[in-house]
Short mmCIF file of C-alpha atoms in Angstrom, two decimals:
data_model
loop_
_atom_site.label_atom_id
_atom_site.label_comp_id
_atom_site.label_asym_id
_atom_site.label_seq_id
_atom_site.Cartn_x
_atom_site.Cartn_y
_atom_site.Cartn_z
CA MET M 526 39.20 -10.43 -1.65
CA GLU M 527 35.90 -10.40 -3.55
CA VAL M 528 32.66 -9.81 -1.66
CA ALA M 529 31.29 -13.28 -2.52
CA GLU M 530 34.48 -14.97 -1.30
CA PHE M 531 34.48 -12.81 1.84
CA ILE M 532 30.90 -13.80 2.66
CA GLU M 533 31.64 -17.48 2.15
CA THR M 534 34.66 -17.46 4.47
CA ARG M 535 33.02 -15.38 7.21
CA ARG M 536 29.60 -17.05 7.18
CA PRO M 537 30.43 -19.73 9.84
CA ARG M 538 31.50 -16.99 12.27
CA TRP M 539 28.29 -15.05 11.69
CA GLN M 540 26.17 -18.14 12.19
CA LYS M 541 27.97 -18.98 15.42
CA LEU M 542 27.41 -15.46 16.76
CA GLU M 543 23.74 -15.64 15.81
CA SER M 544 23.39 -18.96 17.62
CA LEU M 545 24.97 -17.54 20.79
CA LEU M 546 22.76 -14.45 20.63
CA ASP M 547 19.64 -16.58 20.26
CA LYS M 548 20.65 -18.57 23.33
CA ALA M 549 21.52 -15.48 25.40
CA GLU M 550 18.31 -13.66 24.45
CA PHE M 551 16.08 -16.65 25.12
CA MET M 552 17.71 -18.05 28.27
CA GLY M 553 19.73 -15.12 29.60
CA LEU M 554 23.46 -14.46 29.72
CA ARG M 555 23.87 -16.82 32.66
CA ALA M 556 22.99 -19.72 30.38
CA LEU M 557 26.26 -19.17 28.49
CA SER M 558 29.39 -20.97 29.62
CA ILE M 559 32.51 -18.91 30.34
CA GLU M 560 33.96 -20.02 27.01
CA GLU M 561 30.77 -19.08 25.15
CA ALA M 562 30.67 -15.67 26.82
CA ARG M 563 34.28 -14.97 25.83
CA SER M 564 33.55 -16.20 22.31
CA LEU M 565 30.52 -13.90 22.06
CA GLY M 566 32.65 -10.86 22.93
CA LYS M 567 35.38 -11.78 20.45
CA MET M 568 32.93 -12.48 17.63
CA TYR M 569 31.03 -9.26 18.35
CA ARG M 570 34.21 -7.28 17.65
CA ALA M 571 35.08 -9.43 14.64
CA VAL M 572 31.63 -9.15 13.07
CA SER M 573 31.71 -5.38 13.65
CA SER M 574 34.86 -5.31 11.51
CA ASP M 575 33.17 -7.50 8.90
CA LEU M 576 30.27 -5.03 8.75
CA LEU M 577 32.66 -2.11 8.15
CA TRP M 578 34.41 -4.12 5.40
CA VAL M 579 31.10 -4.85 3.61
CA ARG M 580 29.93 -1.23 3.89
CA ALA M 581 33.26 0.15 2.63
CA ARG M 582 32.97 -1.96 -0.52
CA SER M 583 29.26 -1.30 -1.10
CA GLY M 584 28.49 -4.95 -0.59
CA SER M 585 25.11 -6.62 -0.69
CA ALA M 586 22.37 -4.66 1.09
CA ASP M 587 20.99 -7.94 2.48
CA VAL M 588 24.35 -8.89 3.97
CA SER M 589 24.87 -5.40 5.38
CA ALA M 590 21.43 -5.43 7.01
CA TYR M 591 22.02 -8.93 8.41
CA LEU M 592 25.38 -7.98 9.92
CA ASN M 593 23.98 -4.71 11.24
CA ASP M 594 21.25 -6.67 13.03
CA LEU M 595 23.81 -9.08 14.53
CA VAL M 596 26.03 -6.23 15.73
CA GLY M 597 23.05 -4.37 17.20
CA ARG M 598 21.87 -7.44 19.10
CA ALA M 599 25.39 -8.19 20.36
CA TYR M 600 25.81 -4.59 21.50
CA ALA M 601 22.51 -4.71 23.42
CA ILE M 602 23.64 -7.91 25.19
CA THR M 603 27.22 -6.74 25.84
CA TYR M 604 26.35 -3.18 26.89
CA PRO M 605 22.82 -3.28 28.31
CA GLY M 606 23.14 0.32 29.50
CA LYS M 607 20.96 2.09 32.01
CA ARG M 608 17.23 1.97 32.48
CA PRO M 609 15.32 4.62 30.55
CA ARG M 610 15.20 7.92 32.44
CA PHE M 611 12.17 10.14 32.69
CA ALA M 612 13.84 12.57 30.25
CA ASP M 613 14.20 9.77 27.69
CA VAL M 614 10.57 8.74 28.06
CA TRP M 615 9.43 12.36 27.81
CA SER M 616 11.55 12.83 24.67
CA PHE M 617 9.80 9.86 23.07
CA VAL M 618 6.32 10.99 24.12
CA SER M 619 6.80 14.64 23.12
CA ARG M 620 8.71 14.22 19.86
CA GLY M 621 9.57 10.63 19.07
CA PHE M 622 6.05 9.25 18.96
CA PRO M 623 4.65 11.99 16.66
CA ALA M 624 7.67 11.41 14.40
CA LEU M 625 6.88 7.69 14.38
CA MET M 626 3.26 8.44 13.49
CA ARG M 627 4.51 10.55 10.60
CA ARG M 628 6.55 7.63 9.28
CA GLU M 629 3.76 5.09 9.73
CA TRP M 630 0.77 7.21 8.71
CA ARG M 631 -0.15 4.78 5.95
CA MET M 632 -0.51 1.92 8.41
CA TYR M 633 -2.59 4.14 10.68
CA LEU M 634 -4.81 5.23 7.80
CA ALA M 635 -5.34 1.57 6.84
CA SER M 636 -6.44 0.83 10.43
CA VAL M 637 -8.87 3.75 10.44
CA LEU M 638 -10.37 2.65 7.13
CA LEU M 639 -10.86 -0.91 8.42
CA LEU M 640 -12.64 0.42 11.52
CA LEU M 641 -14.80 2.77 9.43
CA ALA M 642 -15.64 -0.03 7.00
CA GLY M 643 -16.89 -2.12 9.91
CA THR M 644 -18.87 0.85 11.28
CA GLY M 645 -20.56 1.45 7.93
CA PHE M 646 -21.30 -2.25 7.49
CA GLY M 647 -22.81 -2.51 10.98
CA TYR M 648 -24.97 0.59 10.46
CA LEU M 649 -26.27 -0.51 7.05
CA GLY M 650 -26.74 -4.07 8.27
CA MET M 651 -29.11 -2.87 11.00
CA VAL M 652 -30.96 -0.60 8.54
CA MET M 653 -31.54 -3.47 6.12
CA ASP M 654 -32.24 -6.15 8.72
CA PRO M 655 -33.17 -4.94 12.24
CA ASP M 656 -33.57 -8.57 13.30
CA ALA M 657 -29.80 -8.93 13.02
CA ALA M 658 -29.39 -7.09 16.35
CA PRO M 659 -28.47 -10.28 18.31
CA TYR M 660 -25.51 -10.73 15.95
CA LEU M 661 -24.40 -7.11 15.57
CA VAL M 662 -25.22 -5.37 18.85
CA PRO M 663 -23.24 -6.03 22.05
CA GLU M 664 -25.33 -8.18 24.40
CA GLU M 665 -25.51 -5.63 27.23
CA HIS M 666 -27.26 -3.15 24.90
CA GLN M 667 -29.83 -5.45 23.28
CA LYS M 668 -32.39 -5.07 26.09
CA LEU M 669 -31.91 -1.31 26.56
CA ASP M 670 -34.38 1.00 24.85
CA PRO M 671 -32.50 4.22 23.95
CA LYS M 672 -35.38 6.55 24.83
CA GLU M 673 -36.08 4.84 28.14
CA ARG M 674 -32.42 4.96 29.01
CA ALA M 675 -32.18 8.68 28.21
CA GLU M 676 -35.30 9.40 30.28
CA LYS M 677 -33.94 7.46 33.26
CA GLU M 678 -30.61 9.25 33.02
CA ALA M 679 -32.41 12.62 32.88
CA LYS M 680 -34.28 11.72 36.10
CA GLY M 681 -31.12 10.53 37.78
CA GLU M 682 -32.33 6.93 37.69
CA GLY M 683 -29.45 5.52 35.73
CA LEU M 684 -26.84 3.14 37.07
CA PRO M 685 -25.63 3.86 40.63
CA VAL M 686 -22.23 5.53 40.90
CA ASP M 687 -20.46 2.33 41.97
CA GLN M 688 -21.94 0.38 39.04
CA GLN M 689 -21.00 3.17 36.63
CA ALA M 690 -17.44 3.05 37.95
CA ALA M 691 -17.34 -0.74 37.57
CA PHE M 692 -18.76 -0.53 34.04
CA SER M 693 -16.24 2.18 33.08
CA ALA M 694 -13.40 0.06 34.46
CA PHE M 695 -14.68 -2.93 32.47
CA LEU M 696 -14.81 -0.89 29.25
CA PHE M 697 -11.35 0.54 29.89
CA THR M 698 -9.71 -2.86 30.36
CA HIS M 699 -11.75 -4.37 27.52
CA ASN M 700 -10.57 -1.76 25.03
CA ILE M 701 -6.96 -2.18 26.10
CA GLU M 702 -7.37 -5.92 25.49
CA VAL M 703 -8.78 -5.15 22.04
CA ALA M 704 -5.76 -2.97 21.28
CA PHE M 705 -3.28 -5.63 22.39
CA PHE M 706 -5.09 -8.30 20.37
CA ALA M 707 -5.06 -6.04 17.30
CA PHE M 708 -1.30 -5.62 17.81
CA ALA M 709 -0.52 -9.27 18.53
CA LEU M 710 -2.61 -10.60 15.65
CA GLY M 711 -0.25 -8.87 13.24
CA ILE M 712 1.59 -12.20 13.37
CA THR M 713 -1.25 -13.64 11.24
CA VAL M 714 0.09 -11.48 8.38
CA GLY M 715 -2.41 -8.83 9.46
CA LEU M 716 -5.58 -10.86 8.87
CA GLY M 717 -6.42 -11.10 12.57
CA THR M 718 -5.70 -7.40 13.04
CA ALA M 719 -8.02 -6.49 10.18
CA VAL M 720 -10.80 -8.68 11.62
CA MET M 721 -10.45 -7.12 15.10
CA LEU M 722 -10.68 -3.59 13.72
CA PHE M 723 -13.60 -4.42 11.44
CA VAL M 724 -15.59 -6.22 14.16
CA ASN M 725 -15.17 -3.37 16.64
CA GLY M 726 -16.38 -0.95 13.99
CA LEU M 727 -19.25 -3.32 13.27
CA PHE M 728 -20.52 -3.16 16.86
CA LEU M 729 -20.17 0.63 16.95
CA GLY M 730 -22.09 1.10 13.70
CA ALA M 731 -24.91 -1.25 14.71
CA LEU M 732 -25.32 0.47 18.08
CA ALA M 733 -25.29 3.89 16.43
CA GLN M 734 -28.11 2.84 14.11
CA ILE M 735 -30.28 1.65 17.01
CA TYR M 736 -30.03 5.03 18.72
CA THR M 737 -30.47 6.91 15.43
CA ALA M 738 -33.63 4.94 14.60
CA LYS M 739 -35.10 6.10 17.93
CA GLY M 740 -34.21 9.73 17.23
CA MET M 741 -31.36 9.62 19.77
CA ALA M 742 -28.37 10.13 17.46
CA GLY M 743 -27.27 13.32 19.24
CA TRP M 744 -27.55 11.68 22.67
CA PHE M 745 -25.57 8.65 21.43
CA TRP M 746 -22.67 10.60 19.96
CA ALA M 747 -22.58 12.91 22.99
CA TRP M 748 -22.11 9.75 25.06
CA ILE M 749 -19.55 8.04 22.77
CA LEU M 750 -17.36 10.81 21.32
CA PRO M 751 -15.82 12.44 24.43
CA HIS M 752 -13.89 9.29 25.34
CA GLY M 753 -14.33 7.57 21.98
CA ILE M 754 -12.05 9.88 19.99
CA PRO M 755 -8.87 9.16 22.02
CA GLU M 756 -9.93 5.55 22.65
CA LEU M 757 -10.66 4.63 19.02
CA THR M 758 -7.54 6.52 17.94
CA ALA M 759 -5.48 4.39 20.33
CA ILE M 760 -7.10 1.19 19.03
CA CYS M 761 -6.33 2.20 15.45
CA ILE M 762 -2.71 2.96 16.37
CA ALA M 763 -2.47 -0.50 17.96
CA GLY M 764 -3.95 -1.89 14.74
CA ALA M 765 -1.29 0.01 12.79
CA ALA M 766 1.34 -1.66 14.99
CA GLY M 767 -0.14 -5.04 14.05
CA LEU M 768 0.00 -4.12 10.36
CA VAL M 769 3.65 -3.09 10.75
CA ILE M 770 4.42 -6.59 12.03
CA ALA M 771 2.48 -8.01 9.09
CA ARG M 772 4.57 -5.88 6.75
CA GLY M 773 7.75 -7.43 8.12
CA MET M 774 6.37 -10.87 7.32
CA ALA M 775 4.81 -10.17 3.94
CA ALA M 776 7.26 -7.60 2.53
CA PRO M 777 10.73 -8.06 4.06
CA ARG M 778 12.23 -5.67 1.45
CA GLY M 779 15.07 -7.96 0.48
CA LEU M 780 16.02 -8.83 4.06
CA ALA M 781 15.80 -12.24 5.63
CA ARG M 782 12.24 -12.55 6.94
CA GLY M 783 13.42 -13.02 10.52
CA VAL M 784 15.58 -9.90 10.35
CA ALA M 785 12.78 -7.84 8.80
CA LEU M 786 10.32 -9.08 11.41
CA ARG M 787 12.62 -8.13 14.29
CA GLN M 788 13.13 -4.64 12.85
CA GLU M 789 9.42 -4.06 12.31
CA ALA M 790 8.60 -5.46 15.77
CA VAL M 791 10.67 -2.69 17.35
CA THR M 792 8.63 -0.07 15.48
CA ALA M 793 5.37 -1.85 16.35
CA VAL M 794 6.15 -1.97 20.08
CA LYS M 795 6.93 1.75 20.07
CA LEU M 796 3.58 2.45 18.42
CA LEU M 797 1.82 0.35 21.05
CA PHE M 798 3.70 2.10 23.85
CA GLY M 799 2.53 5.45 22.50
CA THR M 800 -1.13 4.47 22.95
CA LEU M 801 -0.86 4.31 26.75
CA ALA M 802 -1.34 8.04 27.28
CA LEU M 803 -4.38 8.01 24.98
CA PHE M 804 -5.96 5.14 26.89
CA VAL M 805 -5.39 6.93 30.20
CA LEU M 806 -7.00 10.08 28.78
CA ALA M 807 -9.95 8.08 27.43
CA GLY M 808 -10.41 6.28 30.75
CA CYS M 809 -10.49 9.54 32.70
CA ILE M 810 -13.10 11.01 30.36
CA GLU M 811 -15.14 7.81 30.21
CA GLY M 812 -15.51 7.73 33.97
CA THR M 813 -16.58 11.39 34.19
CA VAL M 814 -17.87 13.49 31.28
CA SER M 815 -19.12 10.55 29.20
CA GLN M 816 -21.31 9.30 32.05
CA ILE M 817 -22.93 12.69 32.78
CA HIS M 818 -25.95 12.87 30.49
CA PRO M 819 -28.46 15.62 29.62
CA PRO M 820 -29.82 17.72 31.19
CA ARG M 821 -26.83 17.91 33.57
CA LEU M 822 -24.51 18.27 30.59
CA SER M 823 -26.13 19.17 27.28
CA VAL M 824 -25.56 17.33 24.03
CA ALA M 825 -24.03 20.48 22.53
CA PHE M 826 -21.57 20.85 25.41
CA LYS M 827 -20.46 17.20 25.31
CA ILE M 828 -19.95 17.18 21.55
CA SER M 829 -18.07 20.50 21.76
CA PHE M 830 -15.93 18.96 24.50
CA ALA M 831 -15.31 15.89 22.33
CA LEU M 832 -14.24 18.07 19.39
CA ALA M 833 -11.87 20.02 21.64
CA VAL M 834 -10.35 16.76 22.91
CA GLY M 835 -10.07 15.41 19.36
CA THR M 836 -8.40 18.60 18.17
CA GLY M 837 -5.83 18.33 20.95
CA VAL M 838 -5.17 14.64 20.29
CA TYR M 839 -4.63 15.09 16.55
CA ALA M 840 -2.65 18.30 16.98
CA TYR M 841 -0.27 16.21 19.08
CA LEU M 842 -0.18 13.23 16.71
CA CYS M 843 0.34 15.49 13.68
CA SER M 844 2.87 17.78 15.37
CA ASP M 845 5.78 16.25 13.43
CA PHE M 846 3.97 16.88 10.12
CA LEU M 847 3.58 20.52 11.17
CA ARG M 848 7.23 20.75 12.24
CA ALA M 849 8.38 19.31 8.89
CA TRP M 850 6.10 21.72 7.03
CA ARG M 851 7.56 24.69 8.93
CA GLU M 852 11.10 23.55 8.21
CA GLU M 853 10.35 23.13 4.51
CA ALA M 854 8.66 26.54 4.43
CA ALA M 855 11.81 28.00 5.98
CA GLY M 856 13.92 26.32 3.30
CA ARG M 857 15.44 23.69 5.56
CA PRO M 858 15.23 19.95 4.82
CA SER M 859 12.93 18.20 7.26
CA ARG M 860 14.35 15.53 9.50
CA ILE M 861 12.64 12.58 11.07
CA VAL M 862 13.22 12.59 14.79
CA ASP M 863 14.65 9.36 16.18
CA SER M 864 11.77 7.76 18.08
CA ARG M 865 13.85 5.40 20.16
CA VAL M 866 13.85 5.58 23.93
CA SER M 867 17.57 5.73 24.54
CA GLY M 868 19.01 3.70 27.33
#
């Protein structure tokens, strides 16, 4: 039987399985009748055979990818497996996530560049038009004079401890919301993600210029960088996840757009999951070191601390690049570690 004839005769079965899977995934297995549940099991085995037939004859890549997606979805419904164990989660965090960052470094770099573009635009915008502050500077900072703030902090007259804790908690939850929006807005073919990254960079750049203009650049970066390096890194990774979703929509690589989107969504969710540890780290630093200002902690110490944190964060994120480099130096082909959390 020719591949074209095979596809034509088997297509109704594939479409029926896809319809049952859509129903089971959206409404749950209990929504299926006994007959539908039996039919799903039978078609899962049949479509698995169809996939082997297409692969054995080097059939269409699109058809192979489509059937592979159907079989994978049916397997997940039929054999849900166990909940992820701690060892599985640790395997993802320690090796899988850095491997995923290695694969998606271009998306991450694009996110960083969008954030930096916004930062540069915000800084230059304030240099050229200081009256633009109401539009570029976050509202809570518009009435604060940098020098007065630094002097009050030096005298211990800054915000009370409870207000500092509340403010830190607000910033922590706000930045997680920003990350999730940057991820979710990938569904706008990446336009919303790009805007979120650019706007957050815009606010950062404008605020940096205000402190720099008052001769407080060192004080500003000593305040921002300790928690900002892991926090902004996490936001950019979330932005990369949004761009991965956009890639599935805009460049399905010969697959059906729905199939490509589902595949890319799995990668995007893993990227987002990997940001959790970075946000926890940033939150811990933001509530402690970042809020202790000179003279209690000097500018030099805080920036040195920030650089040490940044070195650790990027040593972790780039660990799979280093592993691949060592393997290539040893004459072994590098392998990309599977970043899935196995069930």
